[in-house]
XYZ file of C-alpha atoms in Angstrom:
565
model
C -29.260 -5.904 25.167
C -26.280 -4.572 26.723
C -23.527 -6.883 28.622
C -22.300 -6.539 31.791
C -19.315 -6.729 32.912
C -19.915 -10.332 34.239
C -21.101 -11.945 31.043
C -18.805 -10.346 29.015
C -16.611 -12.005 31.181
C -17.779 -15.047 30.461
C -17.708 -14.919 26.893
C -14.146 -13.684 26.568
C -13.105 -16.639 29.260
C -10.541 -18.417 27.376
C -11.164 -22.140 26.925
C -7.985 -23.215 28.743
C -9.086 -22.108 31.919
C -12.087 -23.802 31.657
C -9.947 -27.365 30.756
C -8.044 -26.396 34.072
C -10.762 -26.178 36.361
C -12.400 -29.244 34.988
C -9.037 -30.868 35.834
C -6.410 -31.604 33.567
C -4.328 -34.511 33.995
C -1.129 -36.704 32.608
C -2.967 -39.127 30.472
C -4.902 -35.674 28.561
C -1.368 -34.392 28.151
C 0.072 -37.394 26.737
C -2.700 -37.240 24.079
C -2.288 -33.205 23.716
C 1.877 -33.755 23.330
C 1.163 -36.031 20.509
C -1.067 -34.091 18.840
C 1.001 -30.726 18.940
C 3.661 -33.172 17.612
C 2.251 -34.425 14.685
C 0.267 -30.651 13.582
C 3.532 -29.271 13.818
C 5.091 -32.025 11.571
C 2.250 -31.049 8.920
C 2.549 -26.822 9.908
C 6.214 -26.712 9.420
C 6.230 -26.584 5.395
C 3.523 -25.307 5.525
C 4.695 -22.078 7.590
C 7.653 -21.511 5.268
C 5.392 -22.168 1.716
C 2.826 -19.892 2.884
C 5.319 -16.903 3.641
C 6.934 -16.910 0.646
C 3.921 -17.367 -1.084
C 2.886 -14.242 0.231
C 6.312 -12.680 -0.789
C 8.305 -12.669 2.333
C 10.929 -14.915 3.533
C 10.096 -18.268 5.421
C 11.278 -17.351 9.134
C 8.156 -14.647 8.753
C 5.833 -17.936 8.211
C 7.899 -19.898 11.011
C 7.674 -16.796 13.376
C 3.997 -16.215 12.674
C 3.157 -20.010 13.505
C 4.835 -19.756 17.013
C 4.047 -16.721 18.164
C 0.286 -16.337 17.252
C -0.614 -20.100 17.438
C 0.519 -20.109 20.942
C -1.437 -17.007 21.845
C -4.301 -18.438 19.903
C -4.175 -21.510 22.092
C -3.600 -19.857 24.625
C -6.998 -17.309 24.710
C -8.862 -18.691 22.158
C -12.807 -19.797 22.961
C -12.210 -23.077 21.173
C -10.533 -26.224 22.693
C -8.918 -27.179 19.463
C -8.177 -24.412 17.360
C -4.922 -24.370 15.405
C -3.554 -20.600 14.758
C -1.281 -19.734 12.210
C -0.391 -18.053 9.250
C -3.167 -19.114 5.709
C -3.918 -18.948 2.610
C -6.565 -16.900 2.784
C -4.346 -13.806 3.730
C -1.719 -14.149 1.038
C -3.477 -12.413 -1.807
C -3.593 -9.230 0.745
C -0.468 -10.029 2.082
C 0.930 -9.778 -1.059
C -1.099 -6.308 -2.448
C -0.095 -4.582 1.144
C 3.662 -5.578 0.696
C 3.720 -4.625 -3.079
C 1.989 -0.973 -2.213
C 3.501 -0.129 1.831
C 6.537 -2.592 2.250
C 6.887 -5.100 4.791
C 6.645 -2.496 7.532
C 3.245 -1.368 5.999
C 1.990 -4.923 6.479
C 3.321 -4.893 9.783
C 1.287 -2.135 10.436
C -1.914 -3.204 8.925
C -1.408 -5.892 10.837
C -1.288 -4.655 14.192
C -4.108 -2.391 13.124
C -6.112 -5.445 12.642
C -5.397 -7.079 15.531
C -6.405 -4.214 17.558
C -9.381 -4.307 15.447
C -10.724 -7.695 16.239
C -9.943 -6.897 20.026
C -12.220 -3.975 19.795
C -14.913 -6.628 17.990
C -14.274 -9.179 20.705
C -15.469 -6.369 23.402
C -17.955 -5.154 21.603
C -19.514 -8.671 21.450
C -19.152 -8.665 17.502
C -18.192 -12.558 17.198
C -22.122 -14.328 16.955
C -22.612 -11.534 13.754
C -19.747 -12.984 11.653
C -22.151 -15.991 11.171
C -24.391 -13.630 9.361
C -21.765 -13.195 6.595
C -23.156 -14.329 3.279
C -21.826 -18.264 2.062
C -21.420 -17.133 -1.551
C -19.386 -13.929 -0.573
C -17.373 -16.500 1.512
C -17.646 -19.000 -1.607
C -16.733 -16.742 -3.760
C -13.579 -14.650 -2.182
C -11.622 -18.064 -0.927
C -11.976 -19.794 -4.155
C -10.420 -16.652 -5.899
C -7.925 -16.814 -3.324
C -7.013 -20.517 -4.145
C -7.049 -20.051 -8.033
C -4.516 -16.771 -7.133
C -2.064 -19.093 -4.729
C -2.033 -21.603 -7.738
C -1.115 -19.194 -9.795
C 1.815 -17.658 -7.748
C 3.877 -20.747 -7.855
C 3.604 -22.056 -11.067
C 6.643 -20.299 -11.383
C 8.682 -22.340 -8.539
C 6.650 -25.221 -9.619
C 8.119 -26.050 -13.012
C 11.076 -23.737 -12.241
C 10.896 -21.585 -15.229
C 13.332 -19.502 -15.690
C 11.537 -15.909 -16.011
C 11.700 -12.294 -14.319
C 9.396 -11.068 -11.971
C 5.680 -12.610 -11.928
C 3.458 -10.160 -13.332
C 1.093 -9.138 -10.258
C -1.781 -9.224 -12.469
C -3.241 -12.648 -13.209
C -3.957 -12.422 -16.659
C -0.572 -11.146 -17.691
C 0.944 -13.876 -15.645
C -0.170 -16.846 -17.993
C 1.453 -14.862 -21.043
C 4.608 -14.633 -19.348
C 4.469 -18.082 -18.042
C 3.682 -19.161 -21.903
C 6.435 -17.528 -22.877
C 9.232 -18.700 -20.413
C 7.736 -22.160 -21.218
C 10.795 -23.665 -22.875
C 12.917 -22.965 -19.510
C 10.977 -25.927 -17.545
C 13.320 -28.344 -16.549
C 14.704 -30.646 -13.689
C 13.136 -28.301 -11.143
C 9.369 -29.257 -12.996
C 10.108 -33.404 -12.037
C 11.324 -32.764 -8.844
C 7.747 -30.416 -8.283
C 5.727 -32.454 -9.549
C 7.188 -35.372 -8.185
C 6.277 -33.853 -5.125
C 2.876 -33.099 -5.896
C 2.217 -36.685 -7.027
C 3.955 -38.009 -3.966
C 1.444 -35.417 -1.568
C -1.585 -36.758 -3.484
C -0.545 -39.946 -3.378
C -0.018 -40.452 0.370
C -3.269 -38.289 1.102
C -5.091 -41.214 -1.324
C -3.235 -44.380 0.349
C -1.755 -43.571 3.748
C -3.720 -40.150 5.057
C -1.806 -40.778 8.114
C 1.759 -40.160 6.815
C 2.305 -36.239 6.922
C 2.863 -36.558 3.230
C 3.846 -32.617 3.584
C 6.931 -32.972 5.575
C 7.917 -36.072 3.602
C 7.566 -34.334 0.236
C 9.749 -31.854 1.323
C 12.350 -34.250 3.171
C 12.845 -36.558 0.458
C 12.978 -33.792 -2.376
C 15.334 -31.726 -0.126
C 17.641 -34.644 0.422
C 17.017 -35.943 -3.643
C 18.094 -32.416 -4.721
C 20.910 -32.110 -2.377
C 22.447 -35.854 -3.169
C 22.453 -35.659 -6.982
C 23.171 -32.138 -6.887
C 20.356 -31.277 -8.888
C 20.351 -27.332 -10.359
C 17.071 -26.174 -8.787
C 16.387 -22.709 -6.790
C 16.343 -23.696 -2.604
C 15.208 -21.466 -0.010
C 18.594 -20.679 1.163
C 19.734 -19.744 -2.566
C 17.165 -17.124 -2.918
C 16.593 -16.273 0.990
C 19.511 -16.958 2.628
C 19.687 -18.801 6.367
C 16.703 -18.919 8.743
C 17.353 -17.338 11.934
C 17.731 -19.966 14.872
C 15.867 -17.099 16.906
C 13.171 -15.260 17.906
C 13.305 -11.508 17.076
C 12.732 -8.643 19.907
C 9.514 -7.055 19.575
C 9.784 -3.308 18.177
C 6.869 -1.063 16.782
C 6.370 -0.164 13.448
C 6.587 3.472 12.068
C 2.964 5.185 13.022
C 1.782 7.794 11.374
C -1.685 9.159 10.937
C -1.160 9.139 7.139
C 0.202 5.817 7.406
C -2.913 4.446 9.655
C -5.049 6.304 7.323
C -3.930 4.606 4.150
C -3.588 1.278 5.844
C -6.886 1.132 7.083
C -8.587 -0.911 4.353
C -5.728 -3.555 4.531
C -6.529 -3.905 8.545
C -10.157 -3.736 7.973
C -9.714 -6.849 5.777
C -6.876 -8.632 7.575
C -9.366 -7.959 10.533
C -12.302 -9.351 8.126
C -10.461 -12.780 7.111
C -8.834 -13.519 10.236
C -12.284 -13.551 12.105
C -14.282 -15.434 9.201
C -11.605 -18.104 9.389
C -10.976 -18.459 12.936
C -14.716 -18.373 13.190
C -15.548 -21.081 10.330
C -13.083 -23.495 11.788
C -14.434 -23.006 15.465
C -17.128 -24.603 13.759
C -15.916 -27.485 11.958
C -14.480 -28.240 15.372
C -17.458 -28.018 16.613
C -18.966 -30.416 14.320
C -16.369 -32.830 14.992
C -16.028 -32.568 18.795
C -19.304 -32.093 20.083
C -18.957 -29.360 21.907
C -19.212 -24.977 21.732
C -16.840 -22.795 20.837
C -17.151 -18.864 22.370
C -17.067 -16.539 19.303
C -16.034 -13.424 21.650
C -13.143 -15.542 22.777
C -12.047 -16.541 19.552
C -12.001 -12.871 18.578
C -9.690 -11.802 21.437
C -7.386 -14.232 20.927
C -7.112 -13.543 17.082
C -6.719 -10.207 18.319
C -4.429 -10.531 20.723
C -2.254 -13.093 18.271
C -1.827 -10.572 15.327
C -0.989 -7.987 17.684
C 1.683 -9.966 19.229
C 3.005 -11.063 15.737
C 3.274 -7.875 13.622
C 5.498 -6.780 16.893
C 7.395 -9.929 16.214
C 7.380 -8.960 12.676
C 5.280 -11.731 11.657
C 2.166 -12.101 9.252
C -1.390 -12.312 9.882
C -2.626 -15.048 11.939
C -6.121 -16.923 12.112
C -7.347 -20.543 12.682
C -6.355 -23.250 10.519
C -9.158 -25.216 9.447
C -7.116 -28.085 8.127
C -4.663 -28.295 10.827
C -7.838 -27.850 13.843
C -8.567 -30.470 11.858
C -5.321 -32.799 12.050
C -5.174 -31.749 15.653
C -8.868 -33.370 16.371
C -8.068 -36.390 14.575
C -4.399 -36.765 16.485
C -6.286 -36.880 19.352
C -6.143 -33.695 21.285
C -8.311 -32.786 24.204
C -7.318 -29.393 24.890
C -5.927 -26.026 23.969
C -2.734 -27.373 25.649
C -1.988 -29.248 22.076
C -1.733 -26.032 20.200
C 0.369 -24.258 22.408
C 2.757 -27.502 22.975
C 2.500 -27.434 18.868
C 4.012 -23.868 19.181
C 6.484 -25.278 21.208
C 7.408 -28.081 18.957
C 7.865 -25.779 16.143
C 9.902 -23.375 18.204
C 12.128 -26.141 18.634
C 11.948 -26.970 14.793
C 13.252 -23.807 13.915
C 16.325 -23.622 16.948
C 17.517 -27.193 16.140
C 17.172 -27.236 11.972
C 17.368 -23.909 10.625
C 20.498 -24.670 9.140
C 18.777 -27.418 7.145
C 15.715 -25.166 5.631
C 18.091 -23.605 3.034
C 18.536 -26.951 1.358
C 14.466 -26.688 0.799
C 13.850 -27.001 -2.939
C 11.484 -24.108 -3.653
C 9.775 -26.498 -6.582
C 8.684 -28.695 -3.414
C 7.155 -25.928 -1.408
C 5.516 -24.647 -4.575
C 3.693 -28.616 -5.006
C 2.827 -28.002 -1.000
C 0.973 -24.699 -1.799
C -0.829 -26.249 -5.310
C -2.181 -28.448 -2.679
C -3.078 -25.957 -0.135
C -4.823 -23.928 -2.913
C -6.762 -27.122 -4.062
C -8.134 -27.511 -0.577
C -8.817 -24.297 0.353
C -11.020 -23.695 -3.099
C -13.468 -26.323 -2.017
C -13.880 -26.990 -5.516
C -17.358 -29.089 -4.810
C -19.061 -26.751 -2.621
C -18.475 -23.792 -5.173
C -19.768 -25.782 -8.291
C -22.627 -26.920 -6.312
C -23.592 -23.429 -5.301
C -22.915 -22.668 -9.122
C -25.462 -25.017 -9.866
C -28.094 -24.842 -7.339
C -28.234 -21.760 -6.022
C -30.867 -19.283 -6.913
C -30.041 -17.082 -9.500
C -28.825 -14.138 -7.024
C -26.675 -16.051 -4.945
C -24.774 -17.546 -8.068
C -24.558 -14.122 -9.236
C -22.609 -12.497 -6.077
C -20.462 -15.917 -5.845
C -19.188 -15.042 -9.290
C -19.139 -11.512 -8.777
C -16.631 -11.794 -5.771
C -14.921 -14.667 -7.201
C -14.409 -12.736 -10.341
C -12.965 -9.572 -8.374
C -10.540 -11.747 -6.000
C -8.908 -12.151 -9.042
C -8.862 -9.315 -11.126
C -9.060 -6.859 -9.104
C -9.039 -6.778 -5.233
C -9.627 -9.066 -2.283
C -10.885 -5.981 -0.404
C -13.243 -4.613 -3.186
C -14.293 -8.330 -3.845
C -15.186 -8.539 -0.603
C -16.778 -5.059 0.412
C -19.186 -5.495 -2.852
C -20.228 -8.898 -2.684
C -21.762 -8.200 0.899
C -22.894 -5.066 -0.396
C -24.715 -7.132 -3.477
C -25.395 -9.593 -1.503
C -27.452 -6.880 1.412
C -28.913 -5.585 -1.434
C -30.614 -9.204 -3.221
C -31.951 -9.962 0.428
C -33.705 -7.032 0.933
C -35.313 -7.317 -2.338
C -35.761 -10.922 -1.381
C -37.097 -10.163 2.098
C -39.383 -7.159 0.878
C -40.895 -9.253 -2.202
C -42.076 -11.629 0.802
C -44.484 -8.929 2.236
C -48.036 -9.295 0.957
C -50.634 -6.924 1.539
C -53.762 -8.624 0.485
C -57.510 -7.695 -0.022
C -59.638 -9.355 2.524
C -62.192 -9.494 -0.685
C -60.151 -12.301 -2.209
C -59.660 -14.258 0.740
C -63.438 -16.489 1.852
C -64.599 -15.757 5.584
C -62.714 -12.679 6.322
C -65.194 -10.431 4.922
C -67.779 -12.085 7.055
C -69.330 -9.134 9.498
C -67.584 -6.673 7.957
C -69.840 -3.570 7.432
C -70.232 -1.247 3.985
C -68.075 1.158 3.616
C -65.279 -0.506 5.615
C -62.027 -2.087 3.284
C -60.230 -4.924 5.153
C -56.322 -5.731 4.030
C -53.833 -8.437 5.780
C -49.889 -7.397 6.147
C -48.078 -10.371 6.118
C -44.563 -10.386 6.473
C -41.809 -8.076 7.819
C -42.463 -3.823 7.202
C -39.130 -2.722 6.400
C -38.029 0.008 4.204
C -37.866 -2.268 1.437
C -41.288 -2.801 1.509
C -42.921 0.409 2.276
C -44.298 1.230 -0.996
C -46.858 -1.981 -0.774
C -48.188 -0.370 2.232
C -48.247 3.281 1.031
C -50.337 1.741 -2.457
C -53.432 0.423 -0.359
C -55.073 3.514 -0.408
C -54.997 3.877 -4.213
C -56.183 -0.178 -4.276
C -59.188 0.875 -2.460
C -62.473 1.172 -4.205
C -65.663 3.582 -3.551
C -63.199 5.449 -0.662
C -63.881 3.637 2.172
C -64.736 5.483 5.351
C -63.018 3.254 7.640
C -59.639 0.966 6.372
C -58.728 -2.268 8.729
C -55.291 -3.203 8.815
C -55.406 -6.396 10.009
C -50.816 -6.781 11.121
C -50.954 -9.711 12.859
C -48.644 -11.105 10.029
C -46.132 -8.403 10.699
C -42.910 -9.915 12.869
C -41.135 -6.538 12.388
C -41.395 -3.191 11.788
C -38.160 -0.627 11.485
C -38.689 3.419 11.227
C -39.122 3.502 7.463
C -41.903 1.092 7.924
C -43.839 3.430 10.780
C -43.461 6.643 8.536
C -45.385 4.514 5.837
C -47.893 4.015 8.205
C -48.078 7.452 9.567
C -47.985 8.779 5.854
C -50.924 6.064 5.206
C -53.054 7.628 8.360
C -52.545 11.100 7.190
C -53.580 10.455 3.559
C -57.169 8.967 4.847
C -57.350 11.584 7.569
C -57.362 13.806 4.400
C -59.567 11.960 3.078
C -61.949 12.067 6.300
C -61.785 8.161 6.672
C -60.324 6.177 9.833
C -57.758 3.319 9.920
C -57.939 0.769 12.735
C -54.688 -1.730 13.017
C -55.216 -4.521 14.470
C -53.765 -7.584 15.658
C -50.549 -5.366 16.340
C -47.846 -7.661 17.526
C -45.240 -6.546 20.037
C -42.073 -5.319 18.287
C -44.421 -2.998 15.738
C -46.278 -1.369 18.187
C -43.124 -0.597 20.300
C -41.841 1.187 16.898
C -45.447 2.241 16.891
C -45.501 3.979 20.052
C -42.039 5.740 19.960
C -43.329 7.220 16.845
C -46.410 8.624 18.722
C -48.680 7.031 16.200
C -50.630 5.446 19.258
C -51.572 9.008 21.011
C -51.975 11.196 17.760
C -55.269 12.735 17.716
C -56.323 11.566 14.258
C -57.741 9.102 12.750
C -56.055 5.995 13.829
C -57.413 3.503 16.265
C -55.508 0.262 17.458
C -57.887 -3.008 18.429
C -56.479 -6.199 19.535
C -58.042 -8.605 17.136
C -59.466 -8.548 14.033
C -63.006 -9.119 15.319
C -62.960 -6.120 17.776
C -61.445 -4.156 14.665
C -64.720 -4.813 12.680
C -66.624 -3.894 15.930
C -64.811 -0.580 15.779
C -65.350 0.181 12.192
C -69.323 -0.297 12.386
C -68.686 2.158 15.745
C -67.119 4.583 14.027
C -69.884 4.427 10.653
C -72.898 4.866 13.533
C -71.320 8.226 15.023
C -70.177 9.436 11.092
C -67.796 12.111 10.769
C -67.120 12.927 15.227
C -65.852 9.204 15.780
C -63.211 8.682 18.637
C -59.808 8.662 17.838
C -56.689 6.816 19.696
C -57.433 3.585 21.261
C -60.788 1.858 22.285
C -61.815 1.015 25.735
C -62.957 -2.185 24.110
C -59.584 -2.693 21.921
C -57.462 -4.951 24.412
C -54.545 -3.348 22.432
C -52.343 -2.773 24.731
């Protein structure tokens, strides 16, 4: 069903104005102010790590975090939602950069934002539900085992060259630079057991921003000799840049295309998938539509910023609920906050060991692989679903994010609709007691249960050849039959003509809605032939014995007595 104008409206009303017009007043933005503080006490690090995990410099993250997450805020369809740069786009952060340059990625990005804008009006947010778990499974674990493996490097501070892009030549290489771990490796995994630590014993404490304060200041008092963000990047700017387009090109759109389609592809999941968990937690609905928009509208706005891709943050929606906030005003005052961050201690990020950001993303990686829900899948799942969770995981990280992705749906399609079409019975009234009763010689009843799609066409076209002594009239009793698309219909037609051949009738009956809509577009209902429709399965037997008394000139189309319509 088409929207109109009105209800699309509606769906794509941000969830700010609707916190306005229910009134908003000082005590909600007393709670909101304190929860934008503390989420941007826990996003800070974790704007910087995540940029240079994706092999850019830390302002990018920084920039990316205040530009989007306010515009997220801002438009989004959730009252909570935290926007900002993840993990989940660092594996094709890093593949665009390596291939296109930072401007490509720029690009892609904007691409992709204009992308989800388009899905947004095309009412495209209720279908990323339909995505399968295991592809979802599958894809962020890989992602999480490929962030791990990006900063083992920083973590123990080996002393190496460039970090083979491949993951199975990086463990070689880190093998071999093994005997270069030093100081850098105890102040890293200091940090890491500090993180865990206050997680296990004070999950209050932003154990992020401490990690990285006390190893910053550690490093900086004893003068210890380990890499910092300022010796391998340089300053942070204490500004925002201008907006400027990238260079466009229709070769350049062309070949960027995939990226977008699956910057486009992760940013919605996310943003999606944490609009739930919010959900969960708050008690009320997100609007999916909504959500889109302002994704879109956010990585538009930050690849002309010359940020990264943005999305929601499922752990820091998360830290945002818990803080207390009661409306979108918390994310955008978070924005704020970090705007601030980044105009008052710039200056300071260059004394930022790069062995403590590296423990921050081990940890991000840990949480975002969800290691219990993809061993119980592993374990529990049937036998298809475990085999496109591996599939995908497999390919996230040997090969692709986008072809992980693009065939693990495509598997994934392909196992349901063998699923769906091994559902459809078509059974021999003969073996089921009582529905034979009445039924005159010469007349073969069968029951269609389940949906007729083109997956499960060939049952239908093999009654005929299951029929014994060529009967002269064939019920199809479809009350069992929810659905029926065009390949299913032609199967039917095809079925029709092969007993018209055969000079015997078929009478369908019990024809539910949907099907006989498909039915009568087809012009199966007015084809002079030899197919009558009946409304029940006791008027089709009434039918048959009609048609047997007047023999070979029986009426075709539908019966005066059929109630079919």
């Amino acid at each position: 069903m088409s929207a109109t104008p009105v209800s699309l409206g509606r769906e794509l009303l941000p969830k700010l104005v609707t916190t306005l017009r229910e009134g908003y007043g000082l005590a909600a933005l007393r709670a909101d102010a304190v929860a934008g503080l503390t989420v941007a006490i826990v996003a800070l690090p974790l704007a910087m790590a995540l940029a240079i995990a994706s092999g850019t410099t830390p302002d990018k993250g920084l920039i990316t975090a205040v530009v989007a997450g306010f515009l997220i805020s801002v438009l989004g369809g959730s009252r909570v939602q935290i926007g900002g740069p993840t993990g989940a786009f660092v594996v094709v952060v890093v593949g665009v950069i390596h291939q296109h340059g930072y401007d490509g990625l720029v690009l892609a990005t904007l691409m992709a934002g204009l992308i989800l804008v388009a899905a947004a009006l095309l009412r495209l947010g209720q279908w990323i539900k339909y995505i399968p778990e295991p592809v979802v499974t599958g894809f962020t674990t890989g992602i999480a085992v490929i962030i791990f493996s990006s900063q083992v490097k920083d973590l123990l501070g080996l002393s190496m060259g460039a970090v083979p892009a491949d993951f199975i030549d990086k463990w070689p290489a880190f093998w071999a630079a093994r005997d270069s771990i030093g100081v850098a490796a105890i102040l890293g995994l200091g940090a890491l057991a500090l993180i865990l630590a206050l997680r296990r014993w004070l999950p209050k404490v932003p154990g992020f921003l401490v990690a990285v304060v006390l190893g910053s200041i550690l490093a900086f008092a004893l003068g210890l000799p380990v890499e910092t963000i300022g010796s391998r990047f340089g300053g942070i700017p204490d500004h925002l840049p201008m907006p400027t387009l990238p260079v466009i090109t229709v070769e350049r759109l062309t070949t960027l295309l995939p990226a977008a389609l699956t910057i486009a592809f992760l940013a919605g999941v996310e943003s999606l998938l944490s609009a739930v968990v919010a959900d969960g937690m708050t008690g009320r609905r997100h609007r999916p539509n909504a959500e889109l928009l302002a994704q879109g509208v956010a990585n538009t706005a930050s690849a002309l910023v010359g940020g990264l891709p943005a999305t929601g943050a499922i752990a820091r929606t998360v830290t945002n609920i818990r803080s207390g906030a009661r409306s979108p005003v918390s994310g955008m005052l978070h924005a704020v906050f970090l705007l601030l961050f980044m105009l008052a201690f710039s200056g300071l990020a260059a004394y930022v060991p790069l062995a403590v950001l590296a423990a921050v993303l081990v940890v991000v990686a840990w949480n975002m692989s969800d290691a219990g829900r993809f061993l119980h899948q592993l374990r529990t799942a049937p036998i298809s679903d475990r085999v496109v969770l591996l599939t995908t995981f497999i390919l996230t990280i040997v090969i692709d994010l986008t072809v992980a992705i693009e065939v693990g749906v495509v598997m994934a399609a392909l196992l349901f609709m063998h699923r769906m079409s091994e559902t459809v019975a078509v059974s021999d009234a003969g073996e089921q007691p009582g529905l034979t009763d009445g039924l005159p010689a010469g007349v073969a009843l069968y029951r269609i249960d389940g949906p007729m799609f083109f997956g499960a066409a060939r049952k239908l076209l093999d009654v005929l050849d299951r029929t014994g002594g060529a009967p002269r009239v064939l019920i199809l009793d479809m009350g069992g039959v929810p659905m029926l698309d065009a390949t299913g219909a032609d199967a039917l037609a095809t079925l029709v003509a092969r007993a018209d051949r055969r000079g015997a009738h078929v009478v369908m009956a019990a024809v539910q809605r949907q099907p006989l809509s498909v039915l009568h577009g087809l012009g199966l209902r007015h084809r002079k032939g030899a197919v009558i429709f009946a409304g029940d399965r006791t008027r089709a037997k009434a039918e048959a014995a009609h048609l047997l008394t007047k023999g070979a000139g029986g009426r075709v189309g539908s019966s005066p007595a059929s109630g079919a319509d």
